[in-house]
mmCIF file of C-alpha atoms in Angstrom:
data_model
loop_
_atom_site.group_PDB
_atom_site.id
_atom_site.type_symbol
_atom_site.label_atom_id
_atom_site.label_comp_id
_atom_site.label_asym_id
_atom_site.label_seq_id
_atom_site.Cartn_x
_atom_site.Cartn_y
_atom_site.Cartn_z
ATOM 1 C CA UNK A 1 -29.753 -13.923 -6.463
ATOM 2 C CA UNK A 2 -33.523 -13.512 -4.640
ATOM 3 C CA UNK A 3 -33.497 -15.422 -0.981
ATOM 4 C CA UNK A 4 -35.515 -17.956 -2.189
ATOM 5 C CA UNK A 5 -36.956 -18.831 1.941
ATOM 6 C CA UNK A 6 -37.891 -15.198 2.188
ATOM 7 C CA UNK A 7 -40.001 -15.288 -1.396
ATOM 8 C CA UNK A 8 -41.325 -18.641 0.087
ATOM 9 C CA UNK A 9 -42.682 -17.117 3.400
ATOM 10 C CA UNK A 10 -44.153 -13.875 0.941
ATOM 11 C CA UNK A 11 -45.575 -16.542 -1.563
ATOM 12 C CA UNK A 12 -47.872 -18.424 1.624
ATOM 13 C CA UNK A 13 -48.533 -15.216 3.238
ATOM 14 C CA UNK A 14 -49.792 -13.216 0.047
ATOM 15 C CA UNK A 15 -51.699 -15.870 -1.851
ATOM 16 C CA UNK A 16 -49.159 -16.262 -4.988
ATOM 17 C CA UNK A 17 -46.019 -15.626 -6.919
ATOM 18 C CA UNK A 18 -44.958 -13.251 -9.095
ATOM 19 C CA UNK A 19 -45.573 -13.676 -12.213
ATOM 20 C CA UNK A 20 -42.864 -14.907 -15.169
ATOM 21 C CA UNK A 21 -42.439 -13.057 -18.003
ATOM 22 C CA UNK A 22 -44.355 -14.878 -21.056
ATOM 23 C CA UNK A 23 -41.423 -14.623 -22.800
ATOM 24 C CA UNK A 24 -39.688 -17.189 -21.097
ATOM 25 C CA UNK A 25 -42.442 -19.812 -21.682
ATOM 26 C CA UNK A 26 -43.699 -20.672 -18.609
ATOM 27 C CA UNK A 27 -47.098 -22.758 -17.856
ATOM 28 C CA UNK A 28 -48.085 -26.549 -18.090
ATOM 29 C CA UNK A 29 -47.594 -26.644 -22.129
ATOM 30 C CA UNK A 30 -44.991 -23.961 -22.528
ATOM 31 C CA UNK A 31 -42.143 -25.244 -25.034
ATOM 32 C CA UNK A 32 -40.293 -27.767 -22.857
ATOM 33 C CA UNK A 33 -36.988 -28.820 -24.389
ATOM 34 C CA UNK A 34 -35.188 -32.191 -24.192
ATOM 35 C CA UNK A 35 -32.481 -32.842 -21.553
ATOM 36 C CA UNK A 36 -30.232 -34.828 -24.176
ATOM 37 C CA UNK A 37 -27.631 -33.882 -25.504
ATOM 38 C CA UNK A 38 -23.682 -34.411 -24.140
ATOM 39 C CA UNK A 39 -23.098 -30.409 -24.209
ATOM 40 C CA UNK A 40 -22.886 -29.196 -20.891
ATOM 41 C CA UNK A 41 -23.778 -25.664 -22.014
ATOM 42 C CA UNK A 42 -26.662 -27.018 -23.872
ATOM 43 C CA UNK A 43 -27.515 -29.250 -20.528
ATOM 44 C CA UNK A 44 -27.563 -26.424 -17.997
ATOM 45 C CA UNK A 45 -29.393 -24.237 -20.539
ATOM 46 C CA UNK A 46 -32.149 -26.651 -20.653
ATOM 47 C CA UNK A 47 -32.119 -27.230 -17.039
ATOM 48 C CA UNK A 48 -32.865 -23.702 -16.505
ATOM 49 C CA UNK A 49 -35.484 -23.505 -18.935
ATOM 50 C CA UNK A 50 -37.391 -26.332 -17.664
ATOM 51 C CA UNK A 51 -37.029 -25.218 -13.890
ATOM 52 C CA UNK A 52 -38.565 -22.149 -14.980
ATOM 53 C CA UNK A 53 -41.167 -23.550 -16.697
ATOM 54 C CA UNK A 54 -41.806 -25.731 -13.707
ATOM 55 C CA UNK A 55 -42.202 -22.823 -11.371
ATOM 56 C CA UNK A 56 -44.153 -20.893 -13.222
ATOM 57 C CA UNK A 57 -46.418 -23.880 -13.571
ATOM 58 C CA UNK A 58 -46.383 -24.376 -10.089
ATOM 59 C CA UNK A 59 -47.106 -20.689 -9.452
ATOM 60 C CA UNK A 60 -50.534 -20.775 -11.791
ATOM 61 C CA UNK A 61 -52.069 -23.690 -10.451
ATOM 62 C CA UNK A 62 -51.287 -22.280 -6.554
ATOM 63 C CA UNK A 63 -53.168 -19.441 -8.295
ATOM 64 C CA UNK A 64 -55.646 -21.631 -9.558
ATOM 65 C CA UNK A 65 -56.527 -23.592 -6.272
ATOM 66 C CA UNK A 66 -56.153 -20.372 -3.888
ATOM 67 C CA UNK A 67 -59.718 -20.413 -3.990
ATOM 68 C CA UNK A 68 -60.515 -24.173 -3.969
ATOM 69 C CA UNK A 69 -58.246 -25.987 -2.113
ATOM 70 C CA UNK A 70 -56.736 -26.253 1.163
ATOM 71 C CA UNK A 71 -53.859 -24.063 2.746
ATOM 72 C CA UNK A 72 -51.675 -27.654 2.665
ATOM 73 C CA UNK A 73 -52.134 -27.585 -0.825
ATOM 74 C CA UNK A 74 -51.344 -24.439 -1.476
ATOM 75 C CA UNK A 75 -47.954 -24.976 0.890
ATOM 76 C CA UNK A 76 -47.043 -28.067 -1.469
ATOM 77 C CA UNK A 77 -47.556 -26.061 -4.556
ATOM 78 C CA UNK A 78 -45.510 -23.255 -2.985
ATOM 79 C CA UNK A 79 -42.576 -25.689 -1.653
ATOM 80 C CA UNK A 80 -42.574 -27.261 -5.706
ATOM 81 C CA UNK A 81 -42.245 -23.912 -6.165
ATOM 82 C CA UNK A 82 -39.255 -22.668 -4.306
ATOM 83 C CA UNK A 83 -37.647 -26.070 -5.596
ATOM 84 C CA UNK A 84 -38.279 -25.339 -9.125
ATOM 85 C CA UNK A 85 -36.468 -21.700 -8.519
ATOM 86 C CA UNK A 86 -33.438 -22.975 -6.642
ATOM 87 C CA UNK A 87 -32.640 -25.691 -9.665
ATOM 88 C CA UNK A 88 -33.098 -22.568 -11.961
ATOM 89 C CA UNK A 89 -30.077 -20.812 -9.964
ATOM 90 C CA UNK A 90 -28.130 -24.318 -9.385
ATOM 91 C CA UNK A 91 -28.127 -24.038 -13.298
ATOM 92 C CA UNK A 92 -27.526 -19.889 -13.416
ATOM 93 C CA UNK A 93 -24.676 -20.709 -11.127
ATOM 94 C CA UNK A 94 -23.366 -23.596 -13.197
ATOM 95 C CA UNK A 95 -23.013 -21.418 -16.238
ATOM 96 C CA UNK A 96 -21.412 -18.642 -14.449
ATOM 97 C CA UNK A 97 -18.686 -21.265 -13.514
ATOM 98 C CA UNK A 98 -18.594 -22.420 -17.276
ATOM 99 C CA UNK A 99 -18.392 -18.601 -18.538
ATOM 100 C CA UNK A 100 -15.859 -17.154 -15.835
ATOM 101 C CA UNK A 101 -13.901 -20.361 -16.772
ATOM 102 C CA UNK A 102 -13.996 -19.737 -20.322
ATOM 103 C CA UNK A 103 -12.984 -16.245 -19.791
ATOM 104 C CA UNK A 104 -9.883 -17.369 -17.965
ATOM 105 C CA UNK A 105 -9.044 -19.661 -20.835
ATOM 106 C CA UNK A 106 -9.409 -16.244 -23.047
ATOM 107 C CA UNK A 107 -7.001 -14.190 -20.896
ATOM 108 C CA UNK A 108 -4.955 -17.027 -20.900
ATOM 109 C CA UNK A 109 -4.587 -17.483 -24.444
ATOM 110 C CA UNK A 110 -4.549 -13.452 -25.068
ATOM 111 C CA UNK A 111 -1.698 -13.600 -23.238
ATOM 112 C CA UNK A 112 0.130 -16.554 -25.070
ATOM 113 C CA UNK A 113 -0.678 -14.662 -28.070
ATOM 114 C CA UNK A 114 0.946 -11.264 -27.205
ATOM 115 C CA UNK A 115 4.319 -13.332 -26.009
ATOM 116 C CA UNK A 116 4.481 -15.272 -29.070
ATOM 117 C CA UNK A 117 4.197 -11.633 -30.965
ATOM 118 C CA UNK A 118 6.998 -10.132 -29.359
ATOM 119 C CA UNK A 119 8.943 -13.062 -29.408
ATOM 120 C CA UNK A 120 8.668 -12.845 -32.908
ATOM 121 C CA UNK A 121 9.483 -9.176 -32.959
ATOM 122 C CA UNK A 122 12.223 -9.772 -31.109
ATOM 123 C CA UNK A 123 13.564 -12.860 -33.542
ATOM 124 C CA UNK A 124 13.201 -10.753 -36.185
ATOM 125 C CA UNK A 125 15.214 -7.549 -34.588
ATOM 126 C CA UNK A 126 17.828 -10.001 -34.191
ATOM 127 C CA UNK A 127 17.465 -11.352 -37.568
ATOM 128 C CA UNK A 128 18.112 -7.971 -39.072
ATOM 129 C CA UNK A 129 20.941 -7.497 -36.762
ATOM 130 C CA UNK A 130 22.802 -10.369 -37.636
ATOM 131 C CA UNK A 131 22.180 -9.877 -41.222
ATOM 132 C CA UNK A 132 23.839 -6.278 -40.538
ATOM 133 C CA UNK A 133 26.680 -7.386 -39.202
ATOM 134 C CA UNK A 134 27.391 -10.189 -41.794
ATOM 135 C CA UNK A 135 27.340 -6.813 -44.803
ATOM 136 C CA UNK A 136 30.250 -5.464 -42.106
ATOM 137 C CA UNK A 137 32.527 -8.529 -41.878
ATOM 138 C CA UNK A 138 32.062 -8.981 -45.654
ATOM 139 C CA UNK A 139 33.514 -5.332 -46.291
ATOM 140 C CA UNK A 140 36.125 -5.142 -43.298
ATOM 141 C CA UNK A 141 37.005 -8.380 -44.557
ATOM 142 C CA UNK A 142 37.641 -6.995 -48.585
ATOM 143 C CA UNK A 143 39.382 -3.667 -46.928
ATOM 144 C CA UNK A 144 41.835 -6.220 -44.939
ATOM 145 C CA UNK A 145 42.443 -7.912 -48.235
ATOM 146 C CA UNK A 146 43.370 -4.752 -50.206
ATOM 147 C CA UNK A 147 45.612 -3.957 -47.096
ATOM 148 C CA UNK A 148 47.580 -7.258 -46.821
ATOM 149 C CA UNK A 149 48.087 -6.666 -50.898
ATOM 150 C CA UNK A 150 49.373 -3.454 -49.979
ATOM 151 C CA UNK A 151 51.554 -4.550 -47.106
ATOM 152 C CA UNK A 152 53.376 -7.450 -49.752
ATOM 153 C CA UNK A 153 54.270 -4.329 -52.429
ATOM 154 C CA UNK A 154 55.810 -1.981 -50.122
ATOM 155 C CA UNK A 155 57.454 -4.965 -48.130
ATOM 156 C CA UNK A 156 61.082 -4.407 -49.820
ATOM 157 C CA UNK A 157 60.511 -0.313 -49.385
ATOM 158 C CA UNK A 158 60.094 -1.408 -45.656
ATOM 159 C CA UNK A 159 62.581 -3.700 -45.285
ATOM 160 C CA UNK A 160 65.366 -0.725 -47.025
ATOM 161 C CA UNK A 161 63.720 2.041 -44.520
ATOM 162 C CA UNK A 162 64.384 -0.367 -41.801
ATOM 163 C CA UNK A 163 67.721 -1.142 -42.940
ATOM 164 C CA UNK A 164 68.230 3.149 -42.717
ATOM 165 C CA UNK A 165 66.242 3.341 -39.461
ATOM 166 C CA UNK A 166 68.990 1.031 -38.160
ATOM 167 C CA UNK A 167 72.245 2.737 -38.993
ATOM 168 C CA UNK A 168 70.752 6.061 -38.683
ATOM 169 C CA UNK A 169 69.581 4.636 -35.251
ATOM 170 C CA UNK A 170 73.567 3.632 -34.009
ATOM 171 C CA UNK A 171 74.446 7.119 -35.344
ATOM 172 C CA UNK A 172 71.830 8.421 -32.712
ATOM 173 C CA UNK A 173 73.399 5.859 -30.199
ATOM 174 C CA UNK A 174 76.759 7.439 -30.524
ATOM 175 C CA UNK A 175 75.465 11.235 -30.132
ATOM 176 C CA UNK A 176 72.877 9.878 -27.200
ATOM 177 C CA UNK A 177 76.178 8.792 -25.379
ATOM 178 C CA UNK A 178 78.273 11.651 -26.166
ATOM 179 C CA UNK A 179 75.508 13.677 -24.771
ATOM 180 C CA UNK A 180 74.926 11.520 -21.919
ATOM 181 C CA UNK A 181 78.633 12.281 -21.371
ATOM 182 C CA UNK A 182 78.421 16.008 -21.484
ATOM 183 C CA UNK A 183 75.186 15.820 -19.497
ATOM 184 C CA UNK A 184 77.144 14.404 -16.406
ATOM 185 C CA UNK A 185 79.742 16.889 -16.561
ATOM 186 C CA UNK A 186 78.190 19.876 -16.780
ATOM 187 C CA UNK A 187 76.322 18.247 -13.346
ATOM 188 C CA UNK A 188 78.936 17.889 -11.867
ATOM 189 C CA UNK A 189 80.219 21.369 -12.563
ATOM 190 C CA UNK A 190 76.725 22.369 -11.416
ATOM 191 C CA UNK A 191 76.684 20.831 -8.000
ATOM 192 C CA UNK A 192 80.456 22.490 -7.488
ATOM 193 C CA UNK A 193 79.076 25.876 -8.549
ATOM 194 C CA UNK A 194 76.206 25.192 -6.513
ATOM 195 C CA UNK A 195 78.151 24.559 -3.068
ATOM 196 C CA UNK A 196 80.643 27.139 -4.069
ATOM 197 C CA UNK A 197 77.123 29.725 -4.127
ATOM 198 C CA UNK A 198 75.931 28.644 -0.990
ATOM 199 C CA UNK A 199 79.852 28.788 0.973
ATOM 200 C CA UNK A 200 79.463 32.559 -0.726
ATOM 201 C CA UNK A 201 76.063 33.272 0.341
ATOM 202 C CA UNK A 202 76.403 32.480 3.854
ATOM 203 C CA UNK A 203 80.117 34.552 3.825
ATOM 204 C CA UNK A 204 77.966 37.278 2.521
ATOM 205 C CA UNK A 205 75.112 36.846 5.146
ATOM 206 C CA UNK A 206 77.577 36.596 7.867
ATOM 207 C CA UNK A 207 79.228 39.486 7.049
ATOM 208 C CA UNK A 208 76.182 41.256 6.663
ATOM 209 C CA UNK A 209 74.991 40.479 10.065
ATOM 210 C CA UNK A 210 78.111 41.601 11.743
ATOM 211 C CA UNK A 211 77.795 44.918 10.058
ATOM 212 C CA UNK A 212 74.683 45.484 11.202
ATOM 213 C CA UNK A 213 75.404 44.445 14.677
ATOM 214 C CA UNK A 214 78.438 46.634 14.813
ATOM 215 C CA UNK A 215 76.698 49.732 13.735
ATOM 216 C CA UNK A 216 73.811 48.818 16.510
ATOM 217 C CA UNK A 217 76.964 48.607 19.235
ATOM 218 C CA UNK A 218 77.971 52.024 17.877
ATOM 219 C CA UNK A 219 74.480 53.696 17.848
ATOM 220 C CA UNK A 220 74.084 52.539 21.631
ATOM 221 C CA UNK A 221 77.793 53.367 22.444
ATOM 222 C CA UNK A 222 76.962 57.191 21.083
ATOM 223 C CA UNK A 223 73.259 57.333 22.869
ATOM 224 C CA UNK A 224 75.568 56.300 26.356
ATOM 225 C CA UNK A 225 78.045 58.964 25.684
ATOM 226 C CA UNK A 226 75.756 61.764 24.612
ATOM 227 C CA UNK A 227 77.410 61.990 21.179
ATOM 228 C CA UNK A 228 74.968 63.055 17.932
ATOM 229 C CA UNK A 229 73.877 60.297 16.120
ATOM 230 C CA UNK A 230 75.922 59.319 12.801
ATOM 231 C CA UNK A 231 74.270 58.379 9.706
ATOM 232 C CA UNK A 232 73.915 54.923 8.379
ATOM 233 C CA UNK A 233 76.993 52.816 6.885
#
């Protein structure tokens, strides 16, 4: 916005104001609207308006008596002036308040609306889903059906297999103990063979070691003696 004391000290210093646009409708009989009304937008609107209008007013009769009247005139016509601008940007800064607030009401709603939509999206997903599963009960529940059915026919086929599974299952019994039996004794005629291979192995070792020792007493008792060496035993 313009510093409205800086225009003011330009305005008393340079003899006059800017001009406004004719557009706008400035001057003493330049399209003044009524106040009325309960809108607010409408209100400020007008407010604006008419402050312009004012100002611009004030700015062609300080024109008008530069060259008649007295400097304390012209400072009254200026100060009606600044006045007149600063209730144009009261209003300009009114409606700013009024738009940024409507455009927070926008983004607000906006965003209502997109979590409503994929709410909605998501009901529906769930919809289908459930609607999917219900189809698979149905047909697990007809393939149980055709299976129970099944189950009651062969129920005396069962009931005879079982009846065989049981005496062919003491049969089993009797050969599981028999070979349970033989199981243990040919353990036990393990572990004997077992120590009996160990007693032999360390005979064997024994005997073994000895020999070699002896022929190492003989080799030594030959090197002492001067005696050729014999081959190995």
């Amino acid at each position: 916005m313009v510093r409205l004391d800086e225009e003011s000290g330009r305005r008393e210093g340079g003899g006059g104001m800017e001009g406004c646009e004719p557009k706008q409708g400035c001057g003493p009989g330049g399209g003044g609207s009524s106040l009325g009304g309960s809108d607010p937008k409408t209100k400020a609107s007008n407010i604006a308006q008419k402050a312009a209008q004012e100002a611009k007013a004030a700015n062609d009769a300080q024109m008008a008596a530069a060259e008649a009247a007295a400097s304390q005139v012209k400072i009254q016509l200026a100060e009606k002036a600044l006045q007149s601008a600063r209730a144009a940007e009261a209003a300009l800064a009114g409606k700013q308040q009024i738009m940024e607030q409507l455009d927070g009401e926008h983004r607000e709603a906006e965003a209502v609306v997109q979590d409503v939509s994929n709410s909605l999206q998501n009901t529906q997903a769930n919809a289908v889903a459930a609607n999917d599963a219900a189809n698979e009960a149905k047909t697990q529940l007809g393939k149980l059906k055709q299976l129970v059915q099944a189950s009651i026919s062969n129920l005396a086929n069962i009931e005879n297999v079982s009846n065989g599974a049981q005496q062919e299952l003491a049969e089993k019994t009797q050969l599981l103990e028999a070979a349970k039996n033989r199981v243990e004794s040919l353990a036990r005629q393990l572990a004997l063979a077992k120590q009996d291979f160990e007693k032999t192995k360390k005979a064997a070792y024994k005997a073994a070691c000895s020999a070699v020792e002896a022929k190492q007493k003989a080799q030594r008792s030959r090197r002492r003696t001067g005696g050729p060496a014999q081959g190995s035993l």
